[in-house]
Amino acid sequence: MCGIFGIVSRKDINIGKIALEGIKRLEYRGYDSCGIVTQYDSKLFVKKDAGKIDVIHKKLKLDEFPNESKLALAHTRWATHGAPTKINSHPHLDCNDKIAVIHNGILENFIELREELLSKGHIFKSETDTEIIPHLIEDNLKTNGDLKIAVANAIKKCIGAYGLAICHADYPDTIIAVRRESPLIIGIEDGKTTYCASDIPAFLPYTNKCYILEDDEMAILKAGTVEFYDVNNISVPKQKEIQKIDWSIKAAEKGGYKHFMLKEIYEEPTALRQTMKISNDSLKDFAETLLSAERIYITAAGTSFYAALAGKFIITKFLGKYIQAIECSEFKIELENSLEENSIIIAISQSGETIDLIEAIRWAKESKQRVKVLSITNIVGSTITRHSDKVLITQAGPEIGVAATKTFVTQILAQSLVALEIAKLIRTESNDEIQKYYNALYSTPKVIENFLEKNIDLIKYIVRSLEKNLNFFFLARGISIATAKEGGLKLKEVACRFIEGYSAAHAKHGPISLVREGYPIIFIAPPDNTYERLIGNLMEFKSRGGKIISLVVKEDKKIADLSDITIRIPQPGDKYHTLFSPITFIPALQLLAYYAALEHNLDPDKPLNLAKTVTVH
Ligand code: G6P
């Protein structure tokens, strides 16, 4: 949700080019409009417009700024307040074009602040909430000449979420970065260049050394150095620990693939293998906490929520306790009057920054009940980790495609590892049985590799055969409902098709009325204890002329024989492998969505209106 990139350097570089590349790497956060400001000779140079970065670059030459300029701020926008227009694009400036601000987040009290500033004679050009900030700073600078104090005073008046990067025409070597609720990371090449960005991949080609800014912290960036302050006490610098990120830049580049989405689907086997290395101690810690819980909730948004639906099935199988899944945006509303003592919340988020999720767990932790939060995320140091009692980090590597793919499978894997740890602790299954589940789980990367090797033509053929059908269903029962829902979400996200994942049993209470001769229905059919009933559901659709496409295991016969087209996942159909089928079955549906997007000339990496990290309610 909006990408911020800032750079201040003493190196002989083309600052515009680096700023442009920086926001290109953040484009997955929003792509309604973009802008860059550089600073030189007490002047600010701004280029901005509405549209995708490449188009604006062609028009405005975003890499051409004064050669001497060594400081730049760059922004890619996901519009909230104000339409995606040139005027509303960031950066926003004060009345004298001296102060430039880029912002990720939303200021809730911007109407009051705007009125206050208008009454003081400030002139606004845009409809954005962000434009308040340069004017507030300008106002504060009139009473005290110190930029740092002026910024601190200005943001103390703001209510809401913000990651901000600020520069001033008269401060040639200074960026001020400050955050609350929206992520901001500071990258550093010692003595040479300092960066700030909403996400690590933005500066990963230059450095893997970074500081993660916390709420109400301010960073003063100079070329190759950085100082930190508490916004409420800016007289004394504070110490922060530097972190080394072990992601390689290759992982954040397309590496020969046409799109990140495709690359990230192909990276699923590696992401799974890496995530299998989560330490036994952390898994045991998670497992013991769940065993001690009286009540367990699982919560997330989007794809992570569907990973949670699959994970809750797998954990419950061994834990023997009910886990209630609630979408994070509804969490507080649902539990306001019923959150019980000693509850545990499992919170799942690839970004670790989804604001509805953060709000849900913060609310639960601040309640009188003693609630613990166990979180699963892909991002070290993300906001969710700071509000959690225990954290598991999935090792999917950077995921740039807006539609989550490899993080989904690693989230289910992490939950499966916790489930098997529980099995080891409670010993209701023999060691031999548990080992068979482990073996099946460890085989998931190979299954996906084998599938990807042989099935692309079949997936493309199915996409072409579905061409005329603008809507249809993925139907399933039991754990596979999670797979079906995630498949439907992928098609909506990247192919702009209203394809719905639905319970096969429930589908006869409504959706079946859509069926006509040749209407396609895709059944997700691993051979678990819902298989026979699913055959009944399949027949209900087939007998009404439905065209049946099924997703089955390699040796399947019954459902395959009833289907018009069969996609075979190359895995055994025993109960051990079948339990983890949401991991091995989903790549087929992700690819279906990917090739459907291409068929419709859509860019699967930048779905219309979506953003990867959702930091607004
Ligand atoms: C956005 C993204 C999805 C993601 C969801 C939840 O909608 O486009 O890919 O599943 O947010 O994000 P999280 O980071 O919490 O998993």
XYZ file of C-alpha atoms and ligand atoms in Angstrom:
633
model
C 0.000 0.000 0.000
C 2.156 2.837 -1.338
C 5.889 2.313 -1.652
C 8.437 4.717 -0.221
C 12.069 4.899 -1.274
C 14.621 7.452 -0.121
C 18.344 7.749 -0.788
C 21.083 10.115 0.343
C 24.584 9.385 -0.906
C 28.107 10.712 -1.210
C 28.840 8.446 -4.202
C 29.014 9.639 -7.778
C 25.702 8.167 -8.917
C 22.680 9.016 -11.019
C 20.297 9.597 -8.143
C 17.177 9.665 -10.348
C 18.030 6.284 -11.863
C 18.500 4.684 -8.447
C 15.295 6.238 -7.115
C 13.437 4.981 -10.192
C 14.803 1.457 -9.764
C 13.919 1.639 -6.060
C 10.231 2.339 -6.670
C 10.153 -0.193 -9.504
C 11.054 -2.798 -6.911
C 8.224 -1.503 -4.709
C 5.641 -1.290 -7.458
C 3.813 -4.307 -6.028
C 2.705 -2.050 -3.162
C 0.656 0.217 -5.417
C 0.809 1.530 -8.955
C -1.813 4.226 -9.425
C 0.760 6.989 -9.775
C 4.344 7.755 -8.892
C 6.748 10.596 -8.308
C 10.354 11.481 -7.523
C 11.853 14.562 -5.885
C 15.570 15.320 -5.840
C 17.324 18.208 -4.205
C 20.226 20.387 -5.254
C 21.353 23.980 -4.724
C 18.547 24.781 -2.257
C 15.924 23.718 -4.775
C 13.618 20.728 -5.098
C 13.094 19.077 -8.500
C 9.828 17.160 -8.782
C 8.516 14.810 -11.461
C 5.244 13.016 -10.877
C 2.141 11.808 -12.666
C -0.709 9.294 -12.637
C -0.219 5.843 -14.189
C 2.231 2.973 -14.039
C 5.902 3.773 -13.478
C 7.126 2.656 -16.923
C 4.589 4.839 -18.701
C 5.418 7.882 -16.572
C 9.140 7.269 -17.043
C 8.728 7.287 -20.821
C 6.907 10.601 -20.587
C 8.919 12.396 -17.899
C 12.363 10.714 -17.963
C 12.401 9.927 -14.287
C 16.148 9.207 -14.372
C 17.054 12.693 -15.540
C 17.676 15.114 -12.680
C 20.559 17.550 -12.004
C 23.780 15.496 -11.938
C 24.962 17.065 -8.705
C 21.879 15.952 -6.781
C 22.693 13.296 -4.180
C 19.367 13.014 -2.400
C 16.045 11.695 -3.676
C 12.659 10.585 -2.415
C 10.494 8.371 -4.615
C 6.942 7.115 -4.174
C 4.567 4.698 -5.845
C 0.957 5.231 -4.832
C -2.113 3.143 -4.033
C -4.782 5.839 -3.904
C -6.906 6.296 -0.791
C -7.654 10.007 -0.283
C -8.039 11.585 -3.688
C -8.237 9.984 -7.114
C -5.078 8.732 -8.843
C -4.197 12.005 -10.599
C -1.001 13.950 -11.143
C -1.933 16.535 -8.493
C -2.626 13.830 -5.899
C 0.618 11.970 -6.637
C 3.443 12.186 -4.120
C 5.685 14.001 -3.254
C 3.618 16.787 -1.733
C 5.176 20.163 -1.002
C 4.590 23.088 1.340
C 3.529 26.600 0.213
C 7.099 27.614 -0.709
C 8.133 24.392 -2.466
C 10.852 23.881 0.138
C 9.625 20.799 1.994
C 8.797 17.516 0.214
C 6.960 14.599 1.807
C 6.153 11.067 0.681
C 3.740 9.014 2.763
C 2.399 5.506 3.165
C -0.667 5.262 5.403
C -3.719 7.345 6.251
C -4.089 10.381 8.496
C -7.434 10.118 10.231
C -7.674 13.725 11.462
C -6.648 15.335 8.198
C -9.905 17.298 7.766
C -9.481 19.136 11.093
C -5.789 19.762 10.437
C -6.477 20.992 6.934
C -9.048 23.485 8.201
C -6.635 24.726 10.845
C -3.896 25.207 8.241
C -6.256 26.840 5.726
C -7.258 29.358 8.363
C -3.576 30.202 8.773
C -3.304 30.927 5.058
C -1.750 27.694 3.757
C -2.622 26.822 0.188
C -3.404 23.210 -0.724
C -3.167 21.805 -4.213
C -4.329 18.206 -3.766
C -7.175 16.274 -2.159
C -4.791 14.067 -0.191
C -4.358 13.657 3.535
C -0.576 13.633 2.978
C -0.375 17.253 1.904
C -1.159 18.272 5.500
C 2.308 17.187 6.567
C 4.584 19.538 4.578
C 2.333 22.421 5.614
C 2.411 21.376 9.264
C 6.208 21.228 9.113
C 6.336 24.586 7.369
C 4.154 26.025 10.109
C 6.342 24.613 12.851
C 9.537 25.807 11.215
C 8.262 29.375 11.530
C 8.369 29.138 15.328
C 11.614 27.185 15.642
C 14.273 26.884 13.004
C 15.142 23.210 13.563
C 13.829 20.771 10.966
C 14.005 17.781 13.328
C 11.931 19.560 15.997
C 9.505 20.866 13.382
C 8.916 17.357 12.004
C 8.458 15.907 15.491
C 5.962 18.628 16.441
C 4.116 18.219 13.155
C 3.632 14.493 13.411
C 2.617 14.693 17.052
C -0.502 16.450 15.742
C -1.288 13.629 13.306
C -3.565 10.722 14.194
C -3.387 7.651 11.995
C -0.838 5.508 10.208
C 2.239 6.815 8.514
C 5.575 5.866 7.088
C 7.035 9.211 6.042
C 10.172 10.379 4.303
C 10.822 14.092 4.295
C 13.423 16.398 2.786
C 13.984 20.151 2.756
C 15.563 22.202 -0.033
C 17.917 23.933 2.425
C 19.165 20.720 4.074
C 21.307 19.239 1.299
C 22.274 16.026 3.072
C 19.266 15.092 5.192
C 16.234 12.835 4.931
C 13.977 12.510 7.942
C 12.069 9.254 8.192
C 9.394 8.557 10.771
C 6.788 5.873 11.225
C 3.675 4.765 13.021
C 1.923 1.552 11.971
C 3.255 1.684 8.390
C 6.563 -0.076 7.771
C 9.810 1.770 7.182
C 13.255 0.200 6.986
C 16.582 2.031 6.913
C 19.352 0.470 4.792
C 22.966 1.510 5.134
C 26.191 1.261 3.133
C 28.630 2.470 5.789
C 30.058 5.912 5.127
C 28.614 6.045 1.616
C 24.861 5.859 1.210
C 21.778 5.592 3.385
C 18.358 4.425 2.197
C 14.866 4.264 3.589
C 12.128 2.126 2.103
C 8.798 0.513 2.845
C 10.321 -2.873 2.189
C 13.784 -4.439 2.061
C 13.920 -5.476 -1.639
C 13.934 -1.778 -2.601
C 17.558 -1.356 -1.463
C 18.674 -4.991 -1.471
C 20.946 -4.576 -4.566
C 23.108 -2.154 -2.561
C 23.055 -3.405 1.008
C 21.623 -6.105 3.227
C 22.376 -4.159 6.413
C 19.357 -2.444 7.845
C 17.540 -1.011 10.852
C 13.826 -1.596 11.309
C 12.133 1.584 12.417
C 9.570 1.126 15.192
C 6.442 3.135 15.931
C 7.207 6.725 16.969
C 10.848 6.470 16.030
C 12.530 9.038 13.843
C 15.627 8.452 11.741
C 17.850 11.250 10.478
C 19.555 9.930 7.358
C 22.796 11.475 6.121
C 25.035 9.975 3.421
C 26.335 6.753 4.969
C 25.212 7.468 8.552
C 21.957 7.451 10.470
C 20.781 8.645 13.883
C 17.643 7.504 15.668
C 15.367 9.378 18.050
C 12.191 8.792 19.924
C 9.684 11.283 18.509
C 8.699 12.187 22.052
C 12.300 12.781 23.132
C 14.335 14.103 20.275
C 17.129 15.607 22.348
C 18.890 12.278 22.929
C 19.771 9.878 20.090
C 18.858 6.248 20.745
C 20.805 3.114 19.919
C 19.356 0.555 17.548
C 20.621 -2.816 16.552
C 21.630 -3.339 12.943
C 20.176 -6.419 11.213
C 21.641 -8.458 8.386
C 19.097 -9.797 5.928
C 20.028 -13.091 4.279
C 17.846 -12.646 1.183
C 19.761 -12.540 -2.057
C 18.904 -9.869 -4.595
C 18.378 -12.596 -7.188
C 15.351 -13.708 -5.202
C 13.823 -10.246 -5.663
C 14.408 -10.152 -9.446
C 12.538 -11.872 -12.256
C 15.504 -14.029 -13.269
C 14.352 -14.864 -16.793
C 10.681 -15.391 -15.940
C 8.111 -13.211 -17.645
C 6.407 -12.369 -14.364
C 7.160 -12.565 -10.658
C 3.995 -14.598 -10.155
C 5.256 -17.389 -12.399
C 8.729 -17.249 -10.892
C 7.313 -17.428 -7.398
C 5.151 -20.453 -8.243
C 8.310 -22.168 -9.533
C 10.092 -21.172 -6.319
C 7.567 -23.008 -4.164
C 9.683 -26.178 -3.816
C 12.681 -24.142 -2.621
C 10.537 -22.016 -0.330
C 9.119 -25.189 1.225
C 12.555 -26.743 1.674
C 13.845 -23.582 3.354
C 10.819 -23.374 5.635
C 11.352 -26.987 6.710
C 14.479 -25.688 8.454
C 12.473 -23.757 11.094
C 14.115 -24.688 14.361
C 12.655 -27.521 16.405
C 12.801 -25.352 19.511
C 10.470 -22.734 18.064
C 8.097 -25.405 16.784
C 8.060 -27.095 20.171
C 7.427 -23.769 21.845
C 4.446 -23.142 19.566
C 3.147 -26.679 20.068
C 3.402 -26.528 23.878
C 1.624 -23.182 23.974
C -1.239 -24.566 21.886
C -1.468 -27.630 24.107
C -1.827 -25.418 27.163
C -4.567 -23.254 25.603
C -8.173 -23.379 26.641
C -9.410 -21.668 23.529
C -7.676 -21.151 20.171
C -8.476 -18.705 17.401
C -6.777 -18.411 14.054
C -6.961 -15.168 12.130
C -5.580 -13.580 8.962
C -6.620 -11.823 5.736
C -6.770 -12.795 2.061
C -4.597 -15.706 1.035
C -3.198 -16.014 4.541
C -6.737 -16.605 5.790
C -7.143 -19.534 3.406
C -3.782 -20.885 4.555
C -5.194 -20.581 8.074
C -8.315 -22.553 7.065
C -6.104 -25.371 5.776
C -3.735 -25.162 8.748
C -6.495 -25.301 11.321
C -7.644 -28.627 9.861
C -4.148 -30.068 10.076
C -3.432 -28.775 13.582
C -6.836 -29.860 14.912
C -6.301 -33.390 13.635
C -3.464 -33.903 16.101
C -4.363 -31.387 18.804
C -7.918 -32.627 19.201
C -9.164 -29.130 20.120
C -11.440 -26.885 18.103
C -9.791 -23.886 16.466
C -12.069 -21.060 15.439
C -11.058 -19.231 12.260
C -12.105 -15.578 12.044
C -11.164 -13.060 9.370
C -9.018 -10.472 11.108
C -11.216 -7.546 10.097
C -14.129 -9.184 11.972
C -12.108 -10.430 14.930
C -12.910 -7.698 17.426
C -16.571 -7.408 16.401
C -17.085 -11.163 16.801
C -15.266 -11.536 20.087
C -15.964 -8.227 21.800
C -18.249 -9.872 24.330
C -16.810 -13.360 24.410
C -13.018 -13.310 24.364
C -12.087 -15.789 27.055
C -9.207 -15.943 29.535
C -6.163 -17.947 28.446
C -7.038 -17.803 24.784
C -4.358 -18.223 22.157
C -4.458 -16.476 18.818
C -2.584 -17.813 15.814
C -2.067 -14.845 13.467
C -0.842 -15.403 9.914
C 0.463 -12.770 7.509
C 3.034 -12.874 4.741
C 3.857 -9.180 5.103
C 3.386 -8.943 8.852
C 1.914 -5.500 8.240
C -1.796 -6.013 7.447
C -3.392 -3.325 9.557
C -6.629 -5.213 10.316
C -4.597 -8.112 11.649
C -2.330 -5.909 13.738
C -5.382 -4.157 15.156
C -7.056 -7.485 15.995
C -4.113 -8.864 17.918
C -3.354 -5.567 19.628
C -6.943 -5.361 20.772
C -6.837 -8.922 22.098
C -3.545 -8.410 23.913
C -4.687 -5.176 25.489
C -7.925 -6.768 26.740
C -8.158 -7.880 30.359
C -8.073 -11.528 29.360
C -4.591 -12.966 29.259
C -4.335 -13.654 25.556
C -1.197 -14.879 23.833
C -0.393 -14.340 20.183
C 1.551 -16.847 18.106
C 2.326 -15.458 14.713
C 3.538 -16.845 11.403
C 5.009 -14.354 8.952
C 7.572 -14.136 6.167
C 9.117 -10.858 7.282
C 11.642 -10.614 10.113
C 11.026 -7.543 12.269
C 7.618 -6.778 10.748
C 4.987 -5.109 12.935
C 3.194 -8.357 13.729
C 6.345 -9.792 15.288
C 6.451 -6.944 17.780
C 2.936 -7.705 18.973
C 3.438 -11.467 19.249
C 4.551 -13.667 22.108
C 6.100 -16.202 19.761
C 6.921 -15.990 16.080
C 7.628 -18.487 13.307
C 9.303 -17.010 10.239
C 8.508 -18.785 6.994
C 11.433 -18.822 4.603
C 9.699 -18.066 1.309
C 12.140 -15.265 0.448
C 10.856 -12.009 -1.012
C 7.469 -12.329 -2.685
C 6.952 -9.510 -5.173
C 3.882 -10.683 -7.118
C 0.858 -8.984 -5.556
C -1.092 -12.244 -5.546
C 0.484 -14.420 -2.855
C 1.676 -17.833 -4.053
C 4.809 -19.234 -2.436
C 4.004 -17.663 0.931
C 0.673 -19.571 0.929
C 2.334 -22.990 0.724
C 4.970 -22.077 3.322
C 2.288 -20.841 5.725
C 0.511 -24.206 5.500
C 3.821 -26.006 5.861
C 4.722 -24.047 9.013
C 1.345 -24.931 10.542
C 1.813 -28.583 9.514
C 5.198 -28.680 11.246
C 3.557 -27.336 14.416
C 0.825 -29.975 14.064
C 3.374 -32.805 13.852
C 5.273 -31.368 16.812
C 1.998 -31.566 18.758
C 1.620 -35.176 17.600
C 5.089 -35.931 18.991
C 4.253 -34.318 22.315
C 0.888 -35.939 22.938
C 1.825 -39.364 21.552
C -1.649 -40.448 20.481
C -0.088 -41.668 17.254
C 2.857 -44.082 17.188
C 6.298 -42.765 16.234
C 6.077 -44.827 13.091
C 2.794 -43.167 12.079
C 4.135 -39.690 12.827
C 7.214 -40.425 10.734
C 4.979 -41.330 7.790
C 3.285 -37.932 8.058
C 6.714 -36.258 8.153
C 7.826 -38.196 5.098
C 4.718 -37.111 3.236
C 5.227 -33.484 4.260
C 8.902 -33.607 3.256
C 7.895 -34.971 -0.159
C 5.729 -31.920 -1.021
C 8.511 -29.969 -2.816
C 9.243 -32.937 -5.088
C 5.547 -33.431 -5.856
C 5.268 -29.775 -6.922
C 8.452 -30.012 -9.010
C 7.122 -33.078 -10.814
C 3.791 -31.391 -11.396
C 5.365 -28.223 -12.810
C 7.563 -30.265 -15.113
C 4.757 -32.035 -16.950
C 1.485 -30.138 -16.717
C 1.889 -26.640 -18.131
C 0.407 -27.531 -21.527
C -2.591 -29.127 -19.872
C -3.196 -26.013 -17.736
C -2.937 -23.775 -20.821
C -5.371 -26.047 -22.653
C -7.873 -25.819 -19.788
C -7.541 -22.016 -19.719
C -8.337 -21.882 -23.431
C -11.266 -24.263 -22.996
C -12.700 -22.041 -20.243
C -12.316 -18.914 -22.328
C -16.028 -18.243 -22.789
C -17.023 -18.932 -19.213
C -16.719 -15.747 -17.244
C -17.715 -17.347 -13.984
C -17.631 -20.842 -12.567
C -16.868 -22.688 -9.365
C -14.103 -24.588 -7.655
C -15.949 -27.099 -5.499
C -14.556 -29.169 -2.652
C -15.249 -30.609 0.768
C -13.331 -30.677 4.041
C -9.819 -29.283 4.033
C -9.943 -28.776 0.250
C -12.472 -25.972 0.670
C -9.427 -23.894 1.669
C -7.719 -24.883 -1.603
C -10.866 -24.100 -3.597
C -11.287 -20.692 -1.962
C -7.646 -19.795 -2.552
C -7.940 -20.919 -6.206
C -11.030 -18.732 -6.626
C -9.260 -15.787 -5.017
C -6.277 -16.138 -7.387
C -8.552 -16.039 -10.455
C -10.402 -12.995 -9.142
C -7.147 -11.234 -8.303
C -5.118 -11.733 -11.435
C -7.557 -12.766 -14.158
C -10.459 -10.480 -13.136
C -12.863 -13.424 -13.340
C -15.555 -14.077 -10.753
C -14.585 -17.632 -9.957
C -15.719 -18.798 -6.562
C -14.301 -21.500 -4.283
C -17.268 -23.114 -2.564
C -18.338 -26.087 -0.508
C -19.436 -28.849 -2.923
C -22.220 -29.886 -0.556
C -23.460 -26.364 -0.028
C -23.394 -25.629 -3.756
C -26.721 -27.358 -4.228
C -28.287 -24.611 -2.098
C -27.875 -21.986 -4.783
C -24.879 -22.091 -7.128
C -26.200 -25.198 -8.890
C -28.884 -23.019 -10.472
C -26.169 -21.600 -12.756
C -25.459 -24.967 -14.360
C -26.356 -25.411 -18.050
C -24.978 -27.739 -20.736
C -21.191 -27.276 -20.806
C -20.978 -25.115 -17.650
C -17.545 -25.845 -16.144
C -17.033 -26.919 -12.541
C -13.625 -27.737 -11.153
C -13.632 -30.312 -8.354
C -10.722 -30.451 -5.916
C -10.723 -34.132 -5.079
C -7.897 -35.601 -2.993
C -8.895 -39.056 -1.687
C -9.655 -38.107 1.918
C -12.716 -39.035 3.975
C -14.894 -36.654 1.941
C -14.112 -38.345 -1.373
C -17.179 -40.605 -1.681
C -19.567 -37.774 -0.768
C -17.787 -35.518 -3.278
C -18.586 -38.052 -5.994
C -22.264 -37.589 -5.127
C -21.891 -33.816 -5.439
C -20.054 -34.200 -8.711
C -22.896 -36.306 -10.097
C -25.413 -33.609 -9.145
C -23.560 -31.232 -11.467
C -22.715 -33.752 -14.158
C -26.319 -34.904 -14.546
C -27.304 -31.299 -15.251
C -24.853 -30.975 -18.125
C -21.890 -29.581 -16.160
C -18.445 -29.956 -17.705
C -16.386 -31.594 -14.990
C -12.718 -30.780 -14.530
C -11.106 -32.538 -11.617
C -7.931 -32.252 -9.621
C -6.991 -35.684 -8.326
C -4.003 -37.742 -7.181
C -1.963 -39.769 -9.634
C -3.694 -43.147 -9.227
C -7.260 -41.808 -9.021
C -9.823 -43.747 -10.990
C -13.365 -43.055 -9.822
C -13.482 -39.268 -10.129
C -11.148 -39.283 -13.120
C -13.546 -41.593 -14.966
C -16.427 -39.190 -14.316
C -14.517 -36.107 -15.461
C -14.205 -34.446 -18.846
C -10.698 -33.252 -18.018
C -8.448 -34.486 -15.227
C -5.435 -32.791 -13.704
C -3.342 -35.349 -11.880
C -1.152 -34.250 -8.975
C 1.783 -36.700 -8.919
C 1.454 -37.834 -5.318
C 0.273 -40.987 -3.585
C -3.308 -41.103 -2.365
C -2.596 -42.444 1.119
C -3.885 -40.585 4.178
C -0.411 -39.201 4.984
C 0.068 -37.398 1.679
C -3.587 -36.469 1.355
C -3.524 -34.498 4.609
C -1.123 -31.999 3.043
C -2.931 -31.744 -0.297
C -3.604 -27.970 -0.006
C 0.171 -27.544 -0.464
C 0.509 -29.839 -3.461
C -2.811 -29.084 -5.184
C -2.694 -25.287 -5.124
C 0.045 -24.768 -7.774
C -2.370 -26.093 -10.433
C -4.930 -23.432 -9.526
C -2.308 -20.683 -9.228
C -1.105 -21.541 -12.743
C -4.660 -21.587 -14.025
C -5.076 -18.036 -12.728
C -1.698 -16.979 -14.134
C -2.383 -18.239 -17.660
C -5.975 -16.926 -17.543
C -4.524 -13.463 -16.795
C -2.208 -13.746 -19.825
C -5.111 -14.930 -21.975
C -6.925 -11.694 -21.071
C -3.834 -9.523 -21.595
C -3.672 -8.656 -17.921
C -0.471 -8.170 -15.946
C -0.634 -10.854 -13.228
C 1.985 -9.044 -11.137
C -0.066 -5.876 -10.881
C -3.741 -6.720 -10.545
C -6.114 -3.805 -10.862
C -6.778 -1.981 -7.565
C -4.820 -4.440 -5.423
C -1.768 -3.934 -3.268
C 0.444 -6.479 -1.627
C 0.641 -4.942 1.810
C -2.639 -3.588 3.062
C -1.980 -0.925 5.654
C -5.437 0.661 5.572
C -8.636 -0.619 7.259
C -3.409 -8.367 0.146
C -2.527 -9.149 -0.789
C -2.791 -10.643 -0.634
C -2.634 -11.059 0.820
C -3.492 -10.208 1.763
C -3.136 -10.461 3.212
O -4.740 -8.465 -0.229
O -2.755 -8.765 -2.120
O -1.872 -11.346 -1.424
O -3.029 -12.384 0.948
O -3.245 -8.829 1.500
O -1.827 -10.026 3.434
P -0.839 -10.597 4.505
O 0.420 -9.835 4.268
O -1.436 -10.270 5.856
O -0.705 -12.037 4.301
